[in-house]
Each structure stands twice: as structure tokens, then as C-alpha cells.
XYZ file of C-alpha atoms in Angstrom:
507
model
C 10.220 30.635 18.198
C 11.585 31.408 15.066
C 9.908 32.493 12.201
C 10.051 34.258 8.397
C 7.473 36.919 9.068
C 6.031 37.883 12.369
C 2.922 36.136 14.150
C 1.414 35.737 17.546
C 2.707 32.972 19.039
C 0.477 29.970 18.727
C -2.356 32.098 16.615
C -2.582 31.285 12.770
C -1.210 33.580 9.972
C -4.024 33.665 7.202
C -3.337 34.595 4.499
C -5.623 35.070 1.264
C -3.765 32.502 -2.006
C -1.580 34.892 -4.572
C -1.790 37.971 -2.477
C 1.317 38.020 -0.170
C 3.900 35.367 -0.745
C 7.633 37.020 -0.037
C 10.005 35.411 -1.999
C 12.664 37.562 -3.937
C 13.036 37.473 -7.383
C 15.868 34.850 -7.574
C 13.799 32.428 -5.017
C 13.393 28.979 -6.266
C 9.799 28.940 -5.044
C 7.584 30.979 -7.416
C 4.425 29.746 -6.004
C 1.554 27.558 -8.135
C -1.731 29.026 -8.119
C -4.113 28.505 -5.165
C -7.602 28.426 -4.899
C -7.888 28.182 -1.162
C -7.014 30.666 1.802
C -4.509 28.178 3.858
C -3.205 29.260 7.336
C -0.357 28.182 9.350
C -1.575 25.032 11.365
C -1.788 25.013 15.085
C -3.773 22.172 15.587
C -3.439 18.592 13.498
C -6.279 17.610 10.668
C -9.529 16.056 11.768
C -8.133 13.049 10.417
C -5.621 12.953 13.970
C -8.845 12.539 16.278
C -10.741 10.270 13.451
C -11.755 6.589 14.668
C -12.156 4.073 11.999
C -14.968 1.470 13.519
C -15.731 -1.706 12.568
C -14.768 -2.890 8.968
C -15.381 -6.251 8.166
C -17.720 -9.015 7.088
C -19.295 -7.486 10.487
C -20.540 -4.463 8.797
C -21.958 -6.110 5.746
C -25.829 -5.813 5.342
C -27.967 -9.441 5.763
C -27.460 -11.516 2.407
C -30.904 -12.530 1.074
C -30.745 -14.322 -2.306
C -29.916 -17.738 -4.016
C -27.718 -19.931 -1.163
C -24.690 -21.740 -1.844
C -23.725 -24.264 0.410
C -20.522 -25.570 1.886
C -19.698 -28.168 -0.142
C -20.874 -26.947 -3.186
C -19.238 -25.659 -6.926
C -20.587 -22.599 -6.670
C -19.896 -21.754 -10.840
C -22.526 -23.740 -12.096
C -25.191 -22.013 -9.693
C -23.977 -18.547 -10.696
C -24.276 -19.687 -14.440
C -27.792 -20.762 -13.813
C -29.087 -17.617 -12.764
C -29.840 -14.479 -14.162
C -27.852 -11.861 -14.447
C -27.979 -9.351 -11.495
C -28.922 -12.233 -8.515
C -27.844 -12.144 -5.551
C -25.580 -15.232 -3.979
C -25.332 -15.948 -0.182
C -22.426 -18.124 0.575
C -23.544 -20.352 3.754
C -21.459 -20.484 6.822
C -18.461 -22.278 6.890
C -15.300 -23.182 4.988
C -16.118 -23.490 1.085
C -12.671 -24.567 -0.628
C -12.582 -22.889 -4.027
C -10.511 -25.236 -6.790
C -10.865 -22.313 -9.453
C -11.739 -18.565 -9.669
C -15.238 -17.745 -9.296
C -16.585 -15.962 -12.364
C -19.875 -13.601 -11.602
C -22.024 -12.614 -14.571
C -23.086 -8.785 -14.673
C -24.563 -6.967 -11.508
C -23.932 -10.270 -9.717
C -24.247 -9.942 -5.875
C -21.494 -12.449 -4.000
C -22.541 -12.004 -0.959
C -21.881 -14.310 2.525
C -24.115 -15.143 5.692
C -22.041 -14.420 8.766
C -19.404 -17.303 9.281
C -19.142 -17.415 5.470
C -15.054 -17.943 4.527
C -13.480 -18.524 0.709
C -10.486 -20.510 1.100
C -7.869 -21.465 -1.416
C -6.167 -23.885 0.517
C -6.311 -27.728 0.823
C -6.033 -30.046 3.899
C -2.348 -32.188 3.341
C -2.749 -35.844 5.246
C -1.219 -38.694 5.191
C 1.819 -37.512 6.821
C 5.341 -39.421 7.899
C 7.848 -38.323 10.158
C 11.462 -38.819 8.590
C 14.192 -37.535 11.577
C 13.147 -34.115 13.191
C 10.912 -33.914 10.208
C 7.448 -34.733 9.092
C 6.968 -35.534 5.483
C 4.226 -35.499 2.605
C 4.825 -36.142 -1.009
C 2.561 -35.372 -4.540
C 0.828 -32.492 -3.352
C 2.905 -29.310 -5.032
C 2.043 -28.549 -8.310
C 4.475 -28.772 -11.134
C 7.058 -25.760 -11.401
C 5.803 -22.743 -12.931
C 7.767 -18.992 -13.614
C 8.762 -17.242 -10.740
C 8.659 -13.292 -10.394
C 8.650 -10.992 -7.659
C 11.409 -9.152 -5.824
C 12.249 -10.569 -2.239
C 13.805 -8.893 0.774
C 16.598 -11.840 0.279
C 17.372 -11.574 -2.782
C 19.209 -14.574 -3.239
C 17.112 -17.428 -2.401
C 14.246 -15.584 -3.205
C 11.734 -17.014 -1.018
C 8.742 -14.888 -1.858
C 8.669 -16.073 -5.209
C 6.603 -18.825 -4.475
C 2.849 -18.912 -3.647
C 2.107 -22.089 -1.749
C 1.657 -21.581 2.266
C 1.242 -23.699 4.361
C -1.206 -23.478 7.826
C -1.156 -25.431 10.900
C -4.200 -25.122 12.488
C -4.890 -21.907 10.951
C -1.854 -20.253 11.962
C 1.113 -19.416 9.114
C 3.962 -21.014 9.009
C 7.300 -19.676 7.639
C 8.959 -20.843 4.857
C 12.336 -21.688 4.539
C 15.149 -22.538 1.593
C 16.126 -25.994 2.790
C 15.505 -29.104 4.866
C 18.553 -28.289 6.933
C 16.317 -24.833 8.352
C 13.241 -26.767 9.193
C 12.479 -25.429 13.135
C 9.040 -25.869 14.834
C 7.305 -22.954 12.887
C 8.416 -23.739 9.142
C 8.257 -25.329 6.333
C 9.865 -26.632 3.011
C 8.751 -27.216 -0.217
C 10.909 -29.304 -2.181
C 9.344 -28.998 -5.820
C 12.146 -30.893 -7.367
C 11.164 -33.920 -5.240
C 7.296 -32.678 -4.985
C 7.784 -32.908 -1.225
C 6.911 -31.011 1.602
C 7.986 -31.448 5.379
C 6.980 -29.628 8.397
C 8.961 -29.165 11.287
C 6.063 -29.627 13.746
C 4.325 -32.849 14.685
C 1.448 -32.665 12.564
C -0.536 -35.207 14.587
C -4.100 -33.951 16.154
C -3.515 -30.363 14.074
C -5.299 -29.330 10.632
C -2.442 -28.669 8.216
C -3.359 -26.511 5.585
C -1.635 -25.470 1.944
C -2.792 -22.459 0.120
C -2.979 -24.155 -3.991
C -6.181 -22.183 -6.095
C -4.930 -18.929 -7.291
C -7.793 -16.532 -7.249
C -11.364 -16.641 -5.369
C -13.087 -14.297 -7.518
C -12.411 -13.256 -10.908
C -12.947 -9.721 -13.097
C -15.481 -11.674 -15.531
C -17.940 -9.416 -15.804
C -19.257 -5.566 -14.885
C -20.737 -3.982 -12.104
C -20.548 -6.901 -9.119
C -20.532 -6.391 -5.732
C -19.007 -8.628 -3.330
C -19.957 -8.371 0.253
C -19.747 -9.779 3.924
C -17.378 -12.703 2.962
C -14.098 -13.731 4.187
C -11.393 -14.667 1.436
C -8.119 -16.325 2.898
C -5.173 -18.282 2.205
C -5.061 -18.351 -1.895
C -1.745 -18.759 -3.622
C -1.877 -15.812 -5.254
C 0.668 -14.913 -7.813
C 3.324 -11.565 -7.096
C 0.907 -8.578 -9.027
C -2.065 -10.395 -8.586
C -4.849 -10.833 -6.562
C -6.746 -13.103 -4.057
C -9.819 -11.020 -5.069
C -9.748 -9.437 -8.661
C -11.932 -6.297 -9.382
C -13.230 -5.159 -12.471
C -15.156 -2.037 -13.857
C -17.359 -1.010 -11.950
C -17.492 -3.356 -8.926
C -18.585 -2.736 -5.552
C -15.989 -4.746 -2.793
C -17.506 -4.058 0.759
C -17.544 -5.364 4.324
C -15.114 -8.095 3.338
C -12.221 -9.641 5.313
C -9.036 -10.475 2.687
C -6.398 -12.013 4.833
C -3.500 -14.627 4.689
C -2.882 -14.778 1.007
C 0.136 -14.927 -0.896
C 0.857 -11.884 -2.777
C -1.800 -9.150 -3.203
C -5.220 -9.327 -1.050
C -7.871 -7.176 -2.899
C -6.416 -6.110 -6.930
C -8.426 -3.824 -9.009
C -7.835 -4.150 -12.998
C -9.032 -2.349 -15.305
C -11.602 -1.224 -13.101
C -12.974 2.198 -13.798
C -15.157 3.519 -11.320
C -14.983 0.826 -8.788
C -15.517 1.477 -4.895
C -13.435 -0.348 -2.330
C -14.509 0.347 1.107
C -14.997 -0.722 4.773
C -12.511 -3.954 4.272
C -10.529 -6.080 6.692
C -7.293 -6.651 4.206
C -4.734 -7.877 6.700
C -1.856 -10.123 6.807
C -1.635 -10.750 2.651
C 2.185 -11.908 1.702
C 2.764 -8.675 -0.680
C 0.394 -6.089 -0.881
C -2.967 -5.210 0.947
C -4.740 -3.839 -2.205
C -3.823 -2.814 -5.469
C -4.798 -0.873 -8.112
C -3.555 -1.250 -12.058
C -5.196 0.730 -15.088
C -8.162 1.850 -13.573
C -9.461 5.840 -13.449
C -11.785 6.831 -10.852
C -11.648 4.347 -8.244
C -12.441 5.218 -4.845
C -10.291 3.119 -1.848
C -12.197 4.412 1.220
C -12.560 3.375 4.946
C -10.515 0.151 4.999
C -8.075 -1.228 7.444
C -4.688 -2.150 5.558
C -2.735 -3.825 7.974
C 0.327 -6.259 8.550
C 0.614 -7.014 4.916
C 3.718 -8.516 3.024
C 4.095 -10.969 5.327
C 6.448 -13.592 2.446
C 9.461 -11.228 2.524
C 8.798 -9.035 -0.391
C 11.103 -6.351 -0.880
C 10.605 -3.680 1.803
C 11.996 -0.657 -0.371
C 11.248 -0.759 -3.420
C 8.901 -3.863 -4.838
C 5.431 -2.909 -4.342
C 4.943 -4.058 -1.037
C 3.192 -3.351 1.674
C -0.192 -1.573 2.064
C -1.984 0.183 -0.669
C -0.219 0.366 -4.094
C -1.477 2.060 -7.923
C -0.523 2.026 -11.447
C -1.456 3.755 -14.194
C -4.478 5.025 -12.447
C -6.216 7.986 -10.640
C -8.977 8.455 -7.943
C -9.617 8.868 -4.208
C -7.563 7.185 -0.944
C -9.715 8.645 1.906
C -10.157 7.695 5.582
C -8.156 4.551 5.459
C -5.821 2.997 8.617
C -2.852 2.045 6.671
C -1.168 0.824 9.361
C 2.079 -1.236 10.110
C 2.660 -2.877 6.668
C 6.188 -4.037 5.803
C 6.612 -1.465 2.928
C 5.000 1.901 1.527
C 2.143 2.857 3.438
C -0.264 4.545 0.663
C 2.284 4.426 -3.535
C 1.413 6.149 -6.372
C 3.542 5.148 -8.931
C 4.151 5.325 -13.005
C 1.536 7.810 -14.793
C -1.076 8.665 -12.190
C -2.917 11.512 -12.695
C -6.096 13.100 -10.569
C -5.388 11.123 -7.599
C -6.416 12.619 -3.729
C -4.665 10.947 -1.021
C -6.466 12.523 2.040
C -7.852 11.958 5.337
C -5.507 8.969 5.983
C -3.730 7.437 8.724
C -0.956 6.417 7.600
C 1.291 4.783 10.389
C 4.494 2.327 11.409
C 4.625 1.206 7.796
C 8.455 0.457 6.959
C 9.014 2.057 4.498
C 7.663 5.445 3.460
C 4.000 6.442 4.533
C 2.938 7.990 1.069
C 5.110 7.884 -2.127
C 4.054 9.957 -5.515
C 6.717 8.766 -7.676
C 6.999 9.672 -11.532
C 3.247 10.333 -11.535
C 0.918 13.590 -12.401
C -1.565 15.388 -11.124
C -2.286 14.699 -7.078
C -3.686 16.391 -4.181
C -2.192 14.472 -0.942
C -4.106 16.394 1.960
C -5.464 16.001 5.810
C -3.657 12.886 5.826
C -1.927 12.022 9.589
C 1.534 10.305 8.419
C 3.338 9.121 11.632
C 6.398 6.912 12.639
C 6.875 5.412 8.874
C 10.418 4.594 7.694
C 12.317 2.782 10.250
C 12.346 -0.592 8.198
C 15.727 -1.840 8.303
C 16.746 -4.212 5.139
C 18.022 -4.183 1.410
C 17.855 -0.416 0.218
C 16.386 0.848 3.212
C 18.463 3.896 4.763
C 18.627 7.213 6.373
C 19.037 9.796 3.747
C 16.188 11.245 1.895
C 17.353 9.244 -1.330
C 15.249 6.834 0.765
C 12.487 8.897 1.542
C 10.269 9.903 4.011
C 7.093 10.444 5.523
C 5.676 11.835 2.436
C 7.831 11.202 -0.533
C 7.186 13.354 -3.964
C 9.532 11.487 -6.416
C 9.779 13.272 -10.018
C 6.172 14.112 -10.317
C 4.699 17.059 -11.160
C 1.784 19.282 -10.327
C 1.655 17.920 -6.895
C -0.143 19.598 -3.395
C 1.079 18.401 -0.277
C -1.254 20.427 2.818
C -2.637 20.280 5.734
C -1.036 16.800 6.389
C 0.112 16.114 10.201
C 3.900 14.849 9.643
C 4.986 13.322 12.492
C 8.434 11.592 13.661
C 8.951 9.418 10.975
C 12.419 8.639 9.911
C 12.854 11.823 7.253
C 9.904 13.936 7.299
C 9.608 14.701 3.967
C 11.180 14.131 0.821
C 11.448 15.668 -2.623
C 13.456 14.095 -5.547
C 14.605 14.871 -8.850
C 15.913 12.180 -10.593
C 16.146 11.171 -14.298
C 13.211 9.038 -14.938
C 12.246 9.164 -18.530
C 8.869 10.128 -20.519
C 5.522 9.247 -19.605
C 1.830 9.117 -21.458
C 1.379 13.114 -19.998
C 4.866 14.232 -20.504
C 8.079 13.650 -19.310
C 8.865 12.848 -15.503
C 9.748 15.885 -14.149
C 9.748 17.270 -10.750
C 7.641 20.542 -11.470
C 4.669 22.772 -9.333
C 4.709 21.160 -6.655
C 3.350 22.405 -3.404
C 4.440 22.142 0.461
C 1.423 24.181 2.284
C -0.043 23.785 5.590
C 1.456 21.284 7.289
C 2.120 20.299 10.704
C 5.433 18.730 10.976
C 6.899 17.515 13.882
C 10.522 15.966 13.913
C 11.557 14.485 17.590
C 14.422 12.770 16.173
C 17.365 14.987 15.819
C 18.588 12.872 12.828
C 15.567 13.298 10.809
C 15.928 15.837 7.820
C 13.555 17.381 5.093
C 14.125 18.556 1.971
C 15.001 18.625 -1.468
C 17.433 15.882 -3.546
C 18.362 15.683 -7.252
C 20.894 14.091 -9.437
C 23.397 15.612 -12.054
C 21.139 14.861 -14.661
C 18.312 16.227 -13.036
C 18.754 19.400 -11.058
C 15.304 20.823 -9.600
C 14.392 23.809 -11.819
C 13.908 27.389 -10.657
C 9.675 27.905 -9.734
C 9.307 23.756 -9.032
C 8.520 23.720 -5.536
C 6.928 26.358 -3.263
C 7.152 25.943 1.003
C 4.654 28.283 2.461
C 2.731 28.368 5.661
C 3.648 25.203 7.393
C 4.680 24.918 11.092
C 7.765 22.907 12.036
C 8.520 21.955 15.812
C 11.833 20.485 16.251
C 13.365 20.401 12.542
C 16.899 22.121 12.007
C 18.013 19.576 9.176
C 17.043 20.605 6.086
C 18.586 19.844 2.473
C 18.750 21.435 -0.896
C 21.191 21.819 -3.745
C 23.455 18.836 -2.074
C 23.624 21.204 0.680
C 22.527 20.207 4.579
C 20.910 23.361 6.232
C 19.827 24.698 9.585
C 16.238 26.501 9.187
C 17.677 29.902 8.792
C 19.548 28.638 6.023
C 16.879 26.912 4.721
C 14.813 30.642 4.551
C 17.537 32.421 2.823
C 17.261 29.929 0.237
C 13.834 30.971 -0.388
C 11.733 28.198 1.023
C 9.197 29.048 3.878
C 9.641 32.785 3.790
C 6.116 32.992 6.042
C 6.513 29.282 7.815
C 7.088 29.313 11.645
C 9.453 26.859 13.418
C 10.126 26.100 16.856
């Protein structure tokens, strides 16, 4: 066991905030103020032994109100109504040509069985060599955006999938790929050909953009499942506005991002299925006080999005503050749980945060954020463009040029780096420049298994982290002897005499 001050071994060392911190007077660590007593941890957060449950359409409460059948437009029953009514979506498949626009305090609300689709059925097929074929049904070309894992064909780009009997198929870049599994869309010839038999099997192309608009104020949506919409990169199958209530839904299967808040003060997303969406689980863009609780964010950026560094993944926010509590964010191909560009206020706790490729929880050039109780395990072993080893590419928790910022009481857990704090040279922002400053490393249980795995501090020439930004106290490491600051790789004792974690323990 070794340790900066002494303790009983496996007993807590409390201490009371501002009263006995040890650095010396030429320690970069002058410690923020505290308003809590915080002990070294010997146990992970309640968030470790946490269950979930059910999220869902299966949790939604009975829909009573005006029915919609299958079959039906629902706009011009919406516009009929009154503001504030209630709309139960019957069960079955109702194919939405254009978004859905609720009035104020609208209810959109779905009996069990109840699904929103964006796709259309494709007939009328021919087979032409190993292929089968179907012409007129892609729509005319339109911009492209978005940045892809391949970067050179850039297949994410586009937002038509296709479906055979409700399972995805992947696209590929030309004719010449087509395998049982695929497909190509040749827009320049409006064509699109499958390479399996079609015959007997429902094939399916995702075509209507958006299920449910941000028209109005203060709507709930509830108990429905919304699935395969051709959403574009940045936008959502399911847009949220101020004030809107998005529960008990499943979002699944659709292009780019599954559930997107905008502009959307005060809205509550909670207890949601949003699984399997081709960028992004749910996003969050300009809106203050939003609260993303209790969902399962799972398996998202399924089109090949750019692991690193292009907003895939699970849970992403711009511009925005609020709560992230008691989510699984769980095996997306990307960031877990990313904060990025000017947010402010925002509590990232009581998460589990897990096998996501890239790093479980990024703060980047951002203000303001308590990230706390969270259990962030096995993230960062995505292997692609950008994606690395060193802490340039993160970690389990990644602070990136952000300031004011408490990391505690988080379980950190073998993921690829543990964690990560950069200074880089990121420019101004609406609160003040970017700058790594006051941030806070308290409480935490971090375990490293891998031998390669580091934590630490980076910074570039332009940028070098200032004396008093970041404080280590009280946290427990078991099995880290790579650390890193001022360029330099460290073993813990090393890392002590630089002034970090003067009353940490390690073993």
C-alpha cells in the first residue's frame, strides 16, 4: 500500500473541505473551494449496484384520448382538436410521409403495439446478375454533411436505409460490394439493388425525415415506438421543444440522431428505449435546464459516423446545461455521455457509462459541471480514424479545456486511459475564454488492470496548464503507476512529489 499521508488500511480518511490539504507552496494544486466533507472511497457509488428496469413503451401509462388509426394522416386530427388533447396512436405500423406537428400541451400518446415509421415498402423488384434491382424510388440529391469513420466514400452521409424484413441492412459504395446483407443506392441512376433475394421478405427504405416536430410548447409524447426515419446528420427522428415531456418511448433504427432536443428549455427526457440510431442516441442543442434521466442509450451510430471525434455515439450537448442522471449508456460506437462548446451548470451523475468506444464522459471547452457517482467502465478501446492510446485521445472521463469542473466519487474502472485532462488552445467562448482552470479530481475509485493505461495531465505549447488549475485529493487508485504531467510519464511517487494526491492512497 502506498500512500501520501498515513491511513488504516482499507478504512476511509475524512477529512473536513479547506481544513487540511498538504500541498507546498509551489504545488500546482491549490485546491477550489468545497462545500462537502469527501473521504477516500473504499467501496464504489450506489450507482455500481443500481438496476435500471424496464424503459420503454412498456412503462408508459394507458393512453385514453382522441384515437388515430393505422391508416390514417394523423395532422389533420391534431389540427381539429383543441389544444392540450390527448392522441392515442392505435396498434400497428402508421407510415408517417411528413413530421407530425402537435399544438400546445398536446399529448402523443400510443396504445401498446403502437409504432411511427418513416420508411416505405420498395416492390416491384428484378433480379439483374447476383443482384436484385428497383428503380424511381430515391429522392433527388440533396447536401450531404456529416463526418464518417471512412472518410473517403463517406457512407454515413446519406439517410436512406434500407430493411429486409425488419432487419438493417448495410450499405455499401458500389454495385461491385453488393453481398447478401447490403445494399446500394445509386442516386445518379435513382436505383437501388439488394444483394438478397427479395422474394417472400418485406423490404423496407427509411424516406420521411422526422416523426414529430418542435411546433409547439409543452407536449408530451408517450408509449410509442418511432423507427427507421431518414433522419438528417444533427437532427432528429424525434425533435423536442421547450418544455416537452418525452417518456416511455422506444427510438430505434434511424439514421442519424434518435431523440434531439432544440431549443428546449426545461424539457424532461426519461425512461426511453433509444437504441440502434445511425449517429447519436439523443441530443441536446441550445437548451438550459433539461433533465436526460433513466434511459437506456444503447448500440447507437450504427451508419459509420466518426468514432472519435463527430458527435457520435450515445448522449451528446451543445450550448446547453442541466442534469444526465441514472442513465445505461452503454456500448455506443463513440462518446458515452459529451459535453461540448459553452455548457455551463451541467451534472453528469449517477450514470453507467460502459463499452462505449470512445471516451465514457467528455467535458470539452465547456463551463461550469459537476460529473459525480457516475460508474465509467471499459470505454475507449474503439479502434479507427483518430482513435489511440495516449491521453491526447482521452479516457474514461475526459476534462478537455473547461473550467470550473468537479470530477468525485465516480467509480473509474479499466477503461483504456483512466482519466484525462487537456489543455489545449481552443479559443473564446460566450463565458470567457476556454481555459483549463479549477478543476477538481476528488473521491474517486479508480481502478486500472491494464498496465498500459495512464492518467493524467496533457497540454500544448500554447497552452501550458496554469499553476492552482487542477487539485487531486482523496481518491483511491488500485493498480495505476502511469501517470503524466508537464510532457513527463510518472510512477505514483513521482506523481506525489509533483503535488498531486498528497492525501490519495494507491495500491
Amino acid at each position: 500500500m502506498r500512500r501520501g499521508v498515513v491511513v488504516a488500511v482499507g478504512a476511509a480518511l475524512l477529512v473536513v473541505s479547506g481544513c487540511s490539504d498538504s500541498t507546498s507552496s509551489s504545488s500546482p494544486t491549490k485546491s477550489p473551494d468545497a462545500t462537502t466533507t469527501v473521504t477516500v472511497p473504499t467501496a464504489p457509488p450506489t450507482a455500481a449496484a443500481a438496476v435500471l428496469g424496464p424503459t420503454g413503451p412498456s412503462t408508459a401509462k394507458p393512453c385514453q384520448g382522441a384515437n388515430i388509426p393505422v391508416g390514417t394522416d394523423p395532422q389533420p386530427i391534431i389540427d381539429a382538436a383543441p389544444r392540450g388533447t390527448t392522441f392515442c396512436f392505435a396498434k400497428g405500423v402508421h407510415r408517417i410521409t411528413q413530421p407530425i406537428q402537435p399544438h400546445t400541451g398536446d399529448t402523443l400518446g400510443g396504445v401498446p403495439g403502437a409504432i411511427l415509421s418513416g420508411s416505405v415498402r420498395l416492390t416491384g423488384w428484378k433480379q439483374s446478375g447476383a443482384a436484385w434491382v428497383v428503380q424511381g424510388v430515391l429522392p433527388a440529391a440533396y447536401p450531404l454533411k456529416g463526418q464518417c469513420e471512412d472518410d473517403k466514400t463517406k457512407p454515413c452521409q446519406l439517410g436512406e436505409q434500407l430493411f429486409l424484413d425488419s432487419k438493417p441492412l448495410t450499405r455499401v459504395m458500389s454495385r461491385s460490394q453488393l453481398k447478401p446483407g447490403t445494399f446500394f443506392g445509386d442516386y445518379k441512376a435513382n436505383t437501388v439493388c439488394l444483394g438478397d433475394d427479395p422474394t417472400g421478405h418485406v423490404v423496407e427504405m427509411s424516406k420521411t425525415q422526422t416523426a414529430i416536430d418542435k411546433s409547439a410548447d409543452d407536449v408530451t409524447v408517450t408509449g410509442l415506438t418511432v423507427q427507421q426515419f431518414a433522419s438528417r446528420p444533427q437532427a432528429g427522428a424525434l425533435q423536442a421543444g421547450r418544455g416537452w415531456t418525452v417518456t416511455a418511448n422506444e427510438v430505434r433504427w434511424n439514421h442519424a440522431v434518435g431523440i434531439m432536443v432544440i431549443e428546449g428549455d426545461d424539457t424532461v427526457v426519461s425512461r426511453n428505449t433509444v437504441a440502434d440510431n445511425g449517429q447519436l442516441g439523443i441530443g441536446q442543442y441550445k437548451s438550459a435546464g433539461v433533465k436526460i434521466t433513466a434511459n437506456l442509450v444503447t448500440r447507437n451510430n450504427t451508419d459509420g459516423f466518426w468514432i472519435a471525434d463527430w458527435e457520435s455515439g450515445g448522449i451528446k450537448s451543445t450550448r446547453s446545461s442541466g442534469e444526465v442522471s441514472g442513465n445505461d449508456i452503454i456500448a455506443n460506437r463513440g462518446i458515452g455521455m459529451w459535453s461540448d462548446i459553452a455548457e455551463y451548470d451541467r451534472r453528469i451523475t449517477g450514470n453507467r457509462i460502459r463499452d462505449n468506444a470512445a471516451d465514457g464522459i467528455r467535458y470539452e471547452i465547456s463551463y461550469s459541471a459537476v460529473i459525480d457517482q457516475n460508474v465509467v467502465e471499459h470505454n475507449g478501446f474503439g479502434t479507427g480514424r483518430g482513435s489511440g492510446g495516449t491521453l491526447w485521445d482521452g479516457g474514461g472521463i475526459n476534462v478537455n479545456t473547461s473550467s470550473d469542473v468537479q470530477v468525485r466519487g465516480n467509480l473509474i474502472k479499466d477503461n483504456r486511459n483512466a482519466l484525462s485532462i487537456q489543455s489545449r488552445t481552443r479559443g473564446d467562448g460566450p463565458r470567457g475564454t476556454y481555459v483549463l482552470r479549477n478543476v477538481l479530481v476528488e473521491g474517486n475509485l479508480v481502478v486500472m488492470s491494464d498496465a498500459a493505461a495512464s492518467l493524467g495531465v496533457v497540454e500544448n505549447k500554447r497552452s501550458p496548464t496554469q499553476p492552482g488549475a487542477i487539485t487531486f485529493r482523496r481518491n483511491s487508485y488500485q493498480g495505476a503507476d502511469h501517470f503524466a504531467y508537464r510532457g513527463k510519464t510518472m510512477t505514483w511517487s513521482e506523481w506525489q512529489q509533483s503535488g498531486f494526491d498528497q492525501d490519495s492512497v494507491s495500491s
